[in-house]
XYZ file of C-alpha atoms in Angstrom:
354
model
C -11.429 -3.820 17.497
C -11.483 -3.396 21.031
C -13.079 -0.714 23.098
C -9.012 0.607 24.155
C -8.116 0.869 20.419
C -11.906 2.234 19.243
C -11.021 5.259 22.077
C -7.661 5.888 20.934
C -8.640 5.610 17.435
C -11.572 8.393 18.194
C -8.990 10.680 20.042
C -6.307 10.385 17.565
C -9.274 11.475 14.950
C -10.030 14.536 16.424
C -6.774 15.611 17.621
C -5.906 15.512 13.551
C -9.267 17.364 12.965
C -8.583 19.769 15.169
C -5.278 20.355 14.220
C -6.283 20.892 10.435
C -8.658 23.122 11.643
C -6.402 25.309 13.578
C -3.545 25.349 11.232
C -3.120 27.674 8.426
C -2.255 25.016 5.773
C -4.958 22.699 3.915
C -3.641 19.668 5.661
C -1.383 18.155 8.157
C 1.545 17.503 5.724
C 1.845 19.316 2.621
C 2.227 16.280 0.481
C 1.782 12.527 0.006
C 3.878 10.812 -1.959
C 3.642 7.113 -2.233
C 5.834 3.748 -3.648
C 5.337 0.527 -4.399
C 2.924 -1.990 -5.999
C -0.802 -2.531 -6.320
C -2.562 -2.142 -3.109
C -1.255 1.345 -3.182
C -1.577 2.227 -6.915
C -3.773 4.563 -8.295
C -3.083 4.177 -11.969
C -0.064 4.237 -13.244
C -0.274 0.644 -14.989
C -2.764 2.157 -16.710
C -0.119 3.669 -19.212
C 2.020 0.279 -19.313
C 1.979 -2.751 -21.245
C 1.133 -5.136 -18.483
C -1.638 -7.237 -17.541
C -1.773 -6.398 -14.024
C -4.258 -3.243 -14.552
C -7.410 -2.082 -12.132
C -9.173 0.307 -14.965
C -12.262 -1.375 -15.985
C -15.272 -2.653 -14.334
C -16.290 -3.911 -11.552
C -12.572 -2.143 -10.153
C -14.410 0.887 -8.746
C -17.866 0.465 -8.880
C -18.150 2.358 -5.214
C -15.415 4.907 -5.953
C -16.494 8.412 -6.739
C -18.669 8.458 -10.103
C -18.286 4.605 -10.370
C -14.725 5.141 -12.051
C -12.657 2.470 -12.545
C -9.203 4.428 -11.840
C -6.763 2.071 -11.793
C -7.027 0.934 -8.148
C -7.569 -2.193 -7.093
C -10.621 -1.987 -5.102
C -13.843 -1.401 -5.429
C -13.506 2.185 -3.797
C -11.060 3.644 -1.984
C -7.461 2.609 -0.530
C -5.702 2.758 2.380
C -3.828 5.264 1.314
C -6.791 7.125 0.453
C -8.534 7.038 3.002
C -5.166 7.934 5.014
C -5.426 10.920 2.733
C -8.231 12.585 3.620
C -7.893 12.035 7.114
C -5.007 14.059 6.719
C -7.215 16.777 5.425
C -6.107 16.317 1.671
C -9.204 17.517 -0.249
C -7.806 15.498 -3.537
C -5.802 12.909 -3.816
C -2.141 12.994 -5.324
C -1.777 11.799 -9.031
C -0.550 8.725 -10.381
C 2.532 9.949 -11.728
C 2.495 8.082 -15.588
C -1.017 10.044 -15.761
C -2.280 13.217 -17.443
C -3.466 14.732 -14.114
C 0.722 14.394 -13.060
C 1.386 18.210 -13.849
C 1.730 22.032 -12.774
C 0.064 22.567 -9.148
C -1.663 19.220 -9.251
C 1.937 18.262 -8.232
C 2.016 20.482 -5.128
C 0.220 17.961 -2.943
C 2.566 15.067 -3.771
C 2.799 12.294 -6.166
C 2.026 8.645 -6.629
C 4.812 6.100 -7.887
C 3.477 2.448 -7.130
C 2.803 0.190 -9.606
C 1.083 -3.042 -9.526
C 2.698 -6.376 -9.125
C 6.194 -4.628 -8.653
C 8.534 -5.190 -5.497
C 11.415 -4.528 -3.503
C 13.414 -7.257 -6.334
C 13.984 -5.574 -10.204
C 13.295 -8.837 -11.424
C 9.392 -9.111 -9.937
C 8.270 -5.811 -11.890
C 10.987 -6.995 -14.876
C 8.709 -10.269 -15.185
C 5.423 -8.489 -14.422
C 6.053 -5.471 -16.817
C 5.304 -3.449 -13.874
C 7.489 0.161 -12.332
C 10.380 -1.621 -10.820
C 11.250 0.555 -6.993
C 14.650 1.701 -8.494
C 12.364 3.148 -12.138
C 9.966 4.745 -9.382
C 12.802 6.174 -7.550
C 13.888 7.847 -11.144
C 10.548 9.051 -11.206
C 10.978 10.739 -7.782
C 13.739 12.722 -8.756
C 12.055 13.985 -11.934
C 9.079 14.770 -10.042
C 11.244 17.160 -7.756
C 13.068 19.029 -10.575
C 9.055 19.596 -11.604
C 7.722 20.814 -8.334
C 10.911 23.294 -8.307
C 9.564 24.734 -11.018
C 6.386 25.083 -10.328
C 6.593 25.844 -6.669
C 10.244 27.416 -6.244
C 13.530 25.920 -5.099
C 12.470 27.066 -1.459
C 9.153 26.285 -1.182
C 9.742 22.545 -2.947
C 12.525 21.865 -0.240
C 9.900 22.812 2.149
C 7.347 20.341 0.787
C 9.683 17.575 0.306
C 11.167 17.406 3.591
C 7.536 17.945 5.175
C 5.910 15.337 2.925
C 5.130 11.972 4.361
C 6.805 9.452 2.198
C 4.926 5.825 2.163
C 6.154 2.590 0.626
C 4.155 -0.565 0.346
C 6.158 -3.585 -1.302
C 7.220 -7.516 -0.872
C 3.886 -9.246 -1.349
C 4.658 -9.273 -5.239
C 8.180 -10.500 -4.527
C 6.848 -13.775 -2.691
C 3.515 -14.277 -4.423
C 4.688 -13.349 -8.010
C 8.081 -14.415 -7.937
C 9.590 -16.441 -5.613
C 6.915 -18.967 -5.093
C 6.919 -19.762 -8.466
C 10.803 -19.430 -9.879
C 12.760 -22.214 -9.584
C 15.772 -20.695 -9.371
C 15.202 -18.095 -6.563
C 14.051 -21.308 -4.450
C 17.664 -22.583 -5.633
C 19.730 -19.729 -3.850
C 17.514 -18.466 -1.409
C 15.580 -20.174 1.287
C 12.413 -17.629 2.293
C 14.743 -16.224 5.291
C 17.351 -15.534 2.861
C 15.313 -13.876 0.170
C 13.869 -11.656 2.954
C 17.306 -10.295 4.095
C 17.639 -10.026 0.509
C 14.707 -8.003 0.330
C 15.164 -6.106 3.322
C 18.366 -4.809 2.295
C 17.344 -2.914 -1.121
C 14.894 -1.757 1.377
C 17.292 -0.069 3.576
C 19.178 1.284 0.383
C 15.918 2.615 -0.723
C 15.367 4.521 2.039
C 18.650 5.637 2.542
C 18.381 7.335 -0.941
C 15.286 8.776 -0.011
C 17.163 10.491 3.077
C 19.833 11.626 0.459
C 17.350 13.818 -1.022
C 15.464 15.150 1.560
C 12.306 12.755 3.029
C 12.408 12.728 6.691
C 8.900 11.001 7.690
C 8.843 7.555 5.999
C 6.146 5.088 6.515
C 6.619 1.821 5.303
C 3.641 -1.370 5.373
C 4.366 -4.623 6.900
C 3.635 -7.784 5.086
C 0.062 -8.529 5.224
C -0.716 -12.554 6.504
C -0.154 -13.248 2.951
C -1.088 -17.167 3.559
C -4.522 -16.061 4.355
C -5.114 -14.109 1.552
C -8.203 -16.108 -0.858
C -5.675 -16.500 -3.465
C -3.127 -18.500 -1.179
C -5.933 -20.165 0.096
C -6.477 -21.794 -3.458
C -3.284 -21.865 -5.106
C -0.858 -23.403 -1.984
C -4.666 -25.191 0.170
C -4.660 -24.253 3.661
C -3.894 -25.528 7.004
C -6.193 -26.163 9.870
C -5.972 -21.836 10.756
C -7.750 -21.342 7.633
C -4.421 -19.722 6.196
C -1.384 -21.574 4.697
C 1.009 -21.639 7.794
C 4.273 -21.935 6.127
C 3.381 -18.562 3.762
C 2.475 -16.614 6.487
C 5.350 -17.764 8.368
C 7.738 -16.254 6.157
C 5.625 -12.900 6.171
C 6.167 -12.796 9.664
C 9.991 -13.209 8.786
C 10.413 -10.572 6.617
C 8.067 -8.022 9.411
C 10.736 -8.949 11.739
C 13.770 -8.492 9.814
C 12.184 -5.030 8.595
C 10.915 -3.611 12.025
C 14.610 -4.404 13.140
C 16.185 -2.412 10.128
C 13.810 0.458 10.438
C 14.969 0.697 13.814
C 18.563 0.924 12.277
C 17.833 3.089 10.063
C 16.549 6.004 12.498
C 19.398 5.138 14.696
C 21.807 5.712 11.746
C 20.345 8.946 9.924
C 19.650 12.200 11.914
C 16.123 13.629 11.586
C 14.371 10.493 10.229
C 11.032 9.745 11.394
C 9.590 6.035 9.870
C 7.515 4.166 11.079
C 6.336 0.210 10.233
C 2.747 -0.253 9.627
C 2.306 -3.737 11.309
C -0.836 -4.558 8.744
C -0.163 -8.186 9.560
C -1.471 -8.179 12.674
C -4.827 -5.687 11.984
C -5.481 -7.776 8.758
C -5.216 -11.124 10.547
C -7.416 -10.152 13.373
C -9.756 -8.992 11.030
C -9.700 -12.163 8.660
C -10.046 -14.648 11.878
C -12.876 -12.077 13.453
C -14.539 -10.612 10.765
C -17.852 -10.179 12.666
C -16.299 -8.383 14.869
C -15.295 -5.587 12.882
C -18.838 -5.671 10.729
C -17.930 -8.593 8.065
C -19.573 -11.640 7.120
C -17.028 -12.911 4.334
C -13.112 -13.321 4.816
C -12.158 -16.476 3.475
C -13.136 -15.421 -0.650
C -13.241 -11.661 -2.017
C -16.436 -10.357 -3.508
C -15.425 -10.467 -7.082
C -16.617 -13.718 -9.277
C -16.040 -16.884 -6.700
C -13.472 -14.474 -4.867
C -11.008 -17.188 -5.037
C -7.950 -16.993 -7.731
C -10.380 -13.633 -9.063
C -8.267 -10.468 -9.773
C -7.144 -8.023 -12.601
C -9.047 -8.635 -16.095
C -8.751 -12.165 -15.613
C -11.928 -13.052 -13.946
C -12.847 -9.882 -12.274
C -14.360 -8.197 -14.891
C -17.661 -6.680 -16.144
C -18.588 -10.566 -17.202
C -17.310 -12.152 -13.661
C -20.381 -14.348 -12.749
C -21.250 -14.286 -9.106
C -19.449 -10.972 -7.723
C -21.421 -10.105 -4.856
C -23.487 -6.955 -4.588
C -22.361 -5.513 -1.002
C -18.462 -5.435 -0.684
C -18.233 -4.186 2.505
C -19.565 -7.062 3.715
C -16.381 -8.374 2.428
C -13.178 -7.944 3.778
C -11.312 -8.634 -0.013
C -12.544 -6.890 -2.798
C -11.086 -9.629 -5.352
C -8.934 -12.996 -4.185
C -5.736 -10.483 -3.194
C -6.795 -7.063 -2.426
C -8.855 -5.582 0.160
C -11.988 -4.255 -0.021
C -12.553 -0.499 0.674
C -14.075 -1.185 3.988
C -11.326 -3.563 4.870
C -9.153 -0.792 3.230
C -11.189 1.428 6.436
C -9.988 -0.785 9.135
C -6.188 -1.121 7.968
C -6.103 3.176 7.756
C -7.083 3.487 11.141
C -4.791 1.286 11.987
C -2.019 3.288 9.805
C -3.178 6.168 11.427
C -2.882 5.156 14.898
C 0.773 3.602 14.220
C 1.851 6.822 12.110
C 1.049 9.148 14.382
C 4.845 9.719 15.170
C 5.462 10.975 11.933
C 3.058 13.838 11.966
C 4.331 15.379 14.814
């Protein structure tokens, strides 16, 4: 990170603390409420008959009270992290969980489920929340917070609530890479405008029912992600080229509908997280932002590693300092990876605060 970025970073910090501070509310929105898959999921596969689930060991060993939660790290997310830098004090539920009720539901919710996507048919073949299921679950969540909070006061929160969505890595790395028949009708290009439209729908439904300050993540470099690495071999950057040359794709086909979007719906504040750019730096520098690992996550051999196949309790080899690490397992981040890419949210999102 360079000295410019460390400054604004430090100033952007204590602007927000000082504007919790001096406000009368508990933090700088009153809610988070979050989409999408499994870098921003807290739990909710937890209650579903998938594989793809975060809740046993060593999934957060260096979270608070060593729980395994459901997350898919061995501490905290982005999102998180985001959180309390907001000056959240808990963080909002996983909606499919117990803790989902009465004035737990005043700070926000969380819809994302693991391995699910902007396309039905990546959470249909992953058993996961599918985006349109989540966006159910929105709605139900509001007629809730109406009656715990008031038709007034829930309007209030829902139009004041930063909205975040984090999708499309599933879509390519669960689904189209490996189905035939996608790679019949859609070239990568193609399946990203594909993608990028239910996107645009999504948040135009949003709109419809009163979010105004949507943040929505980038596609990471998914070819230089451990996994890649193993499954598709890499290139002489380290990464697989081609993979993270449809990423790059799909960021600029989304940037340019975001851009659309605000142009086309009064009020709307969103912003694009550009996390390809902050986790690419970070993978090709890791020393300079404290690593000493970026090319294999710390779980088992940290190379095809994640959910309870291979990184578990038994995993033989998971290292004992993650955040020496920028992944956690061979596709997710590690919490202080997860560190970096919130400031960088932070910085980007600043827009939507204001």
């Amino acid at each position: 990170m360079g000295i410019k970025t460390k400054q604004a970073l430090v100033f952007v910090i204590f602007a927000l603390a000082f504007a919790v501070l001096n406000s009368n509310a508990q933090s700088l929105v009153p809610a988070l409420i979050t989409f999408g898959d499994s870098v921003v999921d807290v739990g909710n596969n937890n209650y579903l008959p998938t594989i793809f689930k975060a809740n046993h060991p060593p999934y957060g060993r260096d979270f608070t009270n060593h729980q395994a939660t459901g997350r898919f790290c061995n501490g905290k997310l982005a999102t998180d992290i985001t959180a309390e830098t907001l000056g959240f004090t808990s963080y909002p539920p996983a909606y499919l969980s117990p803790q989902a009720s009465g004035k737990n539901l005043l700070i926000g919710a969380n819809f994302a489920s693991a391995a699910s996507g902007y396309d039905e048919n990546t959470a249909f073949l992953n058993h996961a929340i599918s985006l349109s299921q989540q966006f159910q679950y929105f709605k139900e969540y509001k007629s809730k917070l109406e009656k715990v909070a008031g038709t007034k006061q829930a309007a209030s929160t829902i139009g004041g609530a930063l909205y975040i969505l984090s999708a499309g890595s599933s879509d390519f790395l669960q689904n189209y890479y490996f189905n035939p028949y996608l790679n019949k009708i859609y070239t990568p290009d193609q399946y990203s405008s594909y993608l990028v439209g239910i996107f645009s729908n999504f948040v135009k439904e949003l709109y419809g029912l009163g979010a105004r300050r949507i943040g929505v993540t980038s596609l990471p470099p998914l070819g230089c992600l451990p996994a890649a690495r193993t499954l598709f071999g890499f290139h002489q950057s380290g990464c697989v080229t081609n993979i993270n040359t449809n990423a790059q794709q799909f960021n600029k086909k989304i940037n340019a509908a975001a851009t659309q979007l605000q142009q086309q719906l009064p009020g709307l504040k969103i912003a694009v997280f550009d996390i390809f750019k902050t986790l690419y730096d970070v993978v090709k520098s890791p020393a300079n932002y404290g690593f000493k690992e970026a090319t294999r996550g710390c779980c088992g051999t940290g190379t095809v590693e994640t959910t309870v196949f291979l990184c578990n309790a038994k995993s033989p080899g998971t290292c004992s300092n993650a955040s020496q690490y920028v992944f956690w397992d061979s596709v997710h981040p590690s919490e202080a990876c997860n560190q970096v890419l919130a400031n960088a949210l932070i910085l980007q999102g600043i827009s939507l605060i204001g």
